[in-house]
Short mmCIF file of N, CA and C in Angstrom, two decimals:
data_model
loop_
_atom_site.label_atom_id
_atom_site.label_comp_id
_atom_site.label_asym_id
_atom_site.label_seq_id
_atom_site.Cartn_x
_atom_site.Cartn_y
_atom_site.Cartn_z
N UNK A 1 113.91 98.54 111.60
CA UNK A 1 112.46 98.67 111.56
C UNK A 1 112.04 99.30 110.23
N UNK A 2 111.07 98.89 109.55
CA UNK A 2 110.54 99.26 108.36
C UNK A 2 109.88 101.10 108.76
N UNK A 3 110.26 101.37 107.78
CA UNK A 3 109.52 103.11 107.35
C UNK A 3 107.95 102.83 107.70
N UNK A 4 107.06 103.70 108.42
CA UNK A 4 106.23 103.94 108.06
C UNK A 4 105.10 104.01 106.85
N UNK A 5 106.04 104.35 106.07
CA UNK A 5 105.65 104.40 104.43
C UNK A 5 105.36 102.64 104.09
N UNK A 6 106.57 102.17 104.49
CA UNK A 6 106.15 100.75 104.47
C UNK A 6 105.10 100.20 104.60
N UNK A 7 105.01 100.19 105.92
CA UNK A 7 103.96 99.17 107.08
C UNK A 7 102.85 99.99 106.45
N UNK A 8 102.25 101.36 105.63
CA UNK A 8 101.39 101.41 105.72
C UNK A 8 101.18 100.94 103.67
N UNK A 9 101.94 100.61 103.26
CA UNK A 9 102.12 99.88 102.10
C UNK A 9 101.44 98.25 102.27
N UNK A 10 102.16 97.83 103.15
CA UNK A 10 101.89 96.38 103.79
C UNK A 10 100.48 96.33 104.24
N UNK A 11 99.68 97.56 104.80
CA UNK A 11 98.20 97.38 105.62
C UNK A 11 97.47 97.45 104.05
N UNK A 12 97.77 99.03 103.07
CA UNK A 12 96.87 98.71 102.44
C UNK A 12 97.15 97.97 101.15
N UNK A 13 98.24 96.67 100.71
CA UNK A 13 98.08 95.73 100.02
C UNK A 13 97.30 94.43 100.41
N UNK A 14 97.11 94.91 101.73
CA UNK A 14 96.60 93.37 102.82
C UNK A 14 95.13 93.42 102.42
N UNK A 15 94.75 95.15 102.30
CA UNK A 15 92.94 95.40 102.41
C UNK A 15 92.98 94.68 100.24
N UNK A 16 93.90 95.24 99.77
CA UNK A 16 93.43 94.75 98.67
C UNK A 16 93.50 93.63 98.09
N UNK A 17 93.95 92.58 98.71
CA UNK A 17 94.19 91.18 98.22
C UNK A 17 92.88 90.85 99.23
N UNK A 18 92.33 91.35 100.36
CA UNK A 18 90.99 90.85 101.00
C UNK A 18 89.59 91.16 100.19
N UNK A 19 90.40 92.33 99.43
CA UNK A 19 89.04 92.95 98.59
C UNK A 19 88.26 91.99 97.24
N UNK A 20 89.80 91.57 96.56
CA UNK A 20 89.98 91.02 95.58
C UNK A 20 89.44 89.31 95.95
N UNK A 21 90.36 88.89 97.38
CA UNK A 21 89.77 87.22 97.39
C UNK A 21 88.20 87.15 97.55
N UNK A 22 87.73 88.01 98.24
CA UNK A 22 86.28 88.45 98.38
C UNK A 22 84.98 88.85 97.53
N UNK A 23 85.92 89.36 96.61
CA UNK A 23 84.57 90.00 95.53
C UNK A 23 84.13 88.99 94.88
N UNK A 24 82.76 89.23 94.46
CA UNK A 24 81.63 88.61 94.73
C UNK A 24 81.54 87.05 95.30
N UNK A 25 81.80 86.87 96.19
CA UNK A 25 82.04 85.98 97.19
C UNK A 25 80.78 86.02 98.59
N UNK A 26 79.95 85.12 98.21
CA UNK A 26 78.67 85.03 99.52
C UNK A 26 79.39 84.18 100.71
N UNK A 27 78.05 84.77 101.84
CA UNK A 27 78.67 84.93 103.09
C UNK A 27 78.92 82.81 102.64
N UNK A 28 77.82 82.15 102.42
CA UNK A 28 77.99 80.92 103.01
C UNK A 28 79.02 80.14 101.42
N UNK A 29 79.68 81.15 100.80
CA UNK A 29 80.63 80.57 99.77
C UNK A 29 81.83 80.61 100.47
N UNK A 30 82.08 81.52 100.90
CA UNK A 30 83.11 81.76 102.16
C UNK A 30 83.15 81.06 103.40
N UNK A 31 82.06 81.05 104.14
CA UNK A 31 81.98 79.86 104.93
C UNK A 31 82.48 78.72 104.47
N UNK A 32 82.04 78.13 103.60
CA UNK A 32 82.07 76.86 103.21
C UNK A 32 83.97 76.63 102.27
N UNK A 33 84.44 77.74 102.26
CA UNK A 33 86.18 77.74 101.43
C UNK A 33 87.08 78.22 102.65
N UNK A 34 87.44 77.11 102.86
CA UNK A 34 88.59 77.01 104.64
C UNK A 34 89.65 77.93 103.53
N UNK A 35 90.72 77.63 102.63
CA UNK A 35 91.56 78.09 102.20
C UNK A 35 91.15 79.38 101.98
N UNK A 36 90.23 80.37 101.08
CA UNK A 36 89.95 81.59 101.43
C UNK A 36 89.59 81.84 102.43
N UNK A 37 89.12 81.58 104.05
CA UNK A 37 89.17 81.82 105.11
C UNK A 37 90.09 82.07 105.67
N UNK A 38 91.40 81.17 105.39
CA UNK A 38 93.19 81.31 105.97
C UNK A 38 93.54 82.11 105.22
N UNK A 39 93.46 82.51 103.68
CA UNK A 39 94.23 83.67 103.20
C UNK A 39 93.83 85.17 103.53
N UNK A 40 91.93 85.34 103.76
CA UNK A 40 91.88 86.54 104.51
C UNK A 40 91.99 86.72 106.07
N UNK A 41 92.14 86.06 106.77
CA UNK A 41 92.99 85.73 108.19
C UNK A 41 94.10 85.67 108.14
N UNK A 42 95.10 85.60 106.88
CA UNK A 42 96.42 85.59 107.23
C UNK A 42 96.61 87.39 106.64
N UNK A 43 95.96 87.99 105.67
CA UNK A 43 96.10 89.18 105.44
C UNK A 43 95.37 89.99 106.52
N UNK A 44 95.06 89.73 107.21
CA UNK A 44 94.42 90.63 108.80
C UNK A 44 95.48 90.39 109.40
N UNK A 45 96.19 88.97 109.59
CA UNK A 45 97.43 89.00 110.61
C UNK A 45 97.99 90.20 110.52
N UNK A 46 98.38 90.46 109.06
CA UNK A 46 99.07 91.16 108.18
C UNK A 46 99.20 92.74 108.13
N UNK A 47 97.80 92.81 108.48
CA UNK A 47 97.08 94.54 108.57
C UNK A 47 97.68 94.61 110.31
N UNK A 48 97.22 93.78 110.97
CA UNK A 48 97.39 93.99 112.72
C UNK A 48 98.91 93.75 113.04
N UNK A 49 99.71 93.36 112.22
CA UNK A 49 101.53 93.38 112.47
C UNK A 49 101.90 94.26 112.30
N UNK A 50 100.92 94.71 111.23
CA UNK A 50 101.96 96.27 110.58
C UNK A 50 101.70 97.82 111.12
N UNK A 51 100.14 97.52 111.99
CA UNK A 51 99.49 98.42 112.35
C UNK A 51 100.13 98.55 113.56
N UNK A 52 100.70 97.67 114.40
CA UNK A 52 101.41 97.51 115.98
C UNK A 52 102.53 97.85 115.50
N UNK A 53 103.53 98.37 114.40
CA UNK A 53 104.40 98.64 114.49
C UNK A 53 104.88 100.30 113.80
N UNK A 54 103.62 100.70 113.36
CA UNK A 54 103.71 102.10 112.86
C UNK A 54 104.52 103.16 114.51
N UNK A 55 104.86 103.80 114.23
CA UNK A 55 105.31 104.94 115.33
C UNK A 55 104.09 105.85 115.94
N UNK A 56 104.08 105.76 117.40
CA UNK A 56 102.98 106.78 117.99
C UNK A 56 102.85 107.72 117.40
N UNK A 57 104.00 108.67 116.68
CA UNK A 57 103.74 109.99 116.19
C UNK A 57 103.44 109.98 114.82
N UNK A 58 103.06 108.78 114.21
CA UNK A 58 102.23 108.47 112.91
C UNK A 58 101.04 108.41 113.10
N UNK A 59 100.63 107.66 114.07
CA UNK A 59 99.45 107.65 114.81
C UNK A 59 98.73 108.69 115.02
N UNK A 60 99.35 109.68 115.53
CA UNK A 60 98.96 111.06 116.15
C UNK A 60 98.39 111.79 115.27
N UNK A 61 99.20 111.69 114.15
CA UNK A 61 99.16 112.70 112.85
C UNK A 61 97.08 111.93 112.30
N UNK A 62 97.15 111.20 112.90
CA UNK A 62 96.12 110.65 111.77
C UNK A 62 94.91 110.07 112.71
N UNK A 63 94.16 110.84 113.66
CA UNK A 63 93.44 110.56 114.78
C UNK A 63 92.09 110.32 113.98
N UNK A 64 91.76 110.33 112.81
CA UNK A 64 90.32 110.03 112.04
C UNK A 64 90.60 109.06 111.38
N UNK A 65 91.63 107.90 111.47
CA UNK A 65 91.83 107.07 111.39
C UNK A 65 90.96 106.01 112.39
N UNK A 66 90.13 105.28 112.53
CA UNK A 66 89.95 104.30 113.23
C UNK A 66 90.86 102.80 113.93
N UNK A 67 90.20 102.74 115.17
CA UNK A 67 91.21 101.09 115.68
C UNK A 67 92.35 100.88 116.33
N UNK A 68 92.81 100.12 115.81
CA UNK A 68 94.67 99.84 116.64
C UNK A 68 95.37 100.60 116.18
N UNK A 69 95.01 100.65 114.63
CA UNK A 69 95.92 101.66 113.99
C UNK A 69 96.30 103.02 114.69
N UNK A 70 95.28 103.88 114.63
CA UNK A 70 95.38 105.00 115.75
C UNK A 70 95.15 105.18 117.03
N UNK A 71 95.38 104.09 117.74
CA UNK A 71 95.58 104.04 119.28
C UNK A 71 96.81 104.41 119.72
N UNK A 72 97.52 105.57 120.20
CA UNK A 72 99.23 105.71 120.98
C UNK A 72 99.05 104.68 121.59
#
């Protein structure tokens, strides 16, 4: 199983390649680009794989965290 350190390497390279395919990007430019639609849906896969696999007691440590992420 990957380190912690990892998976939370993996969540926030996921937010920055969403940040990056996104910027300045309108809602109906995005609508209308299926392929940037699958690459920020495949980097959410990405955030929600890594976030289900952090350890409860990572979790714990970090309760002002929002979401799945900090759910035990």
């Amino acid at each position: 199983m990957k380190s912690h350190h990892s998976l939370a390497r993996h969540i926030l390279d996921a937010i920055h390649r969403i940040e990056e395919y996104t910027a300045n990007i309108g809602k109906d430019q995005f609508l209308g680009n299926f392929m940037l639609q699958d690459a920020v849906i495949r980097n959410i896969e990405i955030i929600g794989e890594a976030s289900k696999n952090i350890n409860v007691n990572v979790k714990q440590q970090f309760p002002q965290i929002p979401g799945e992420i900090s759910t035990p």
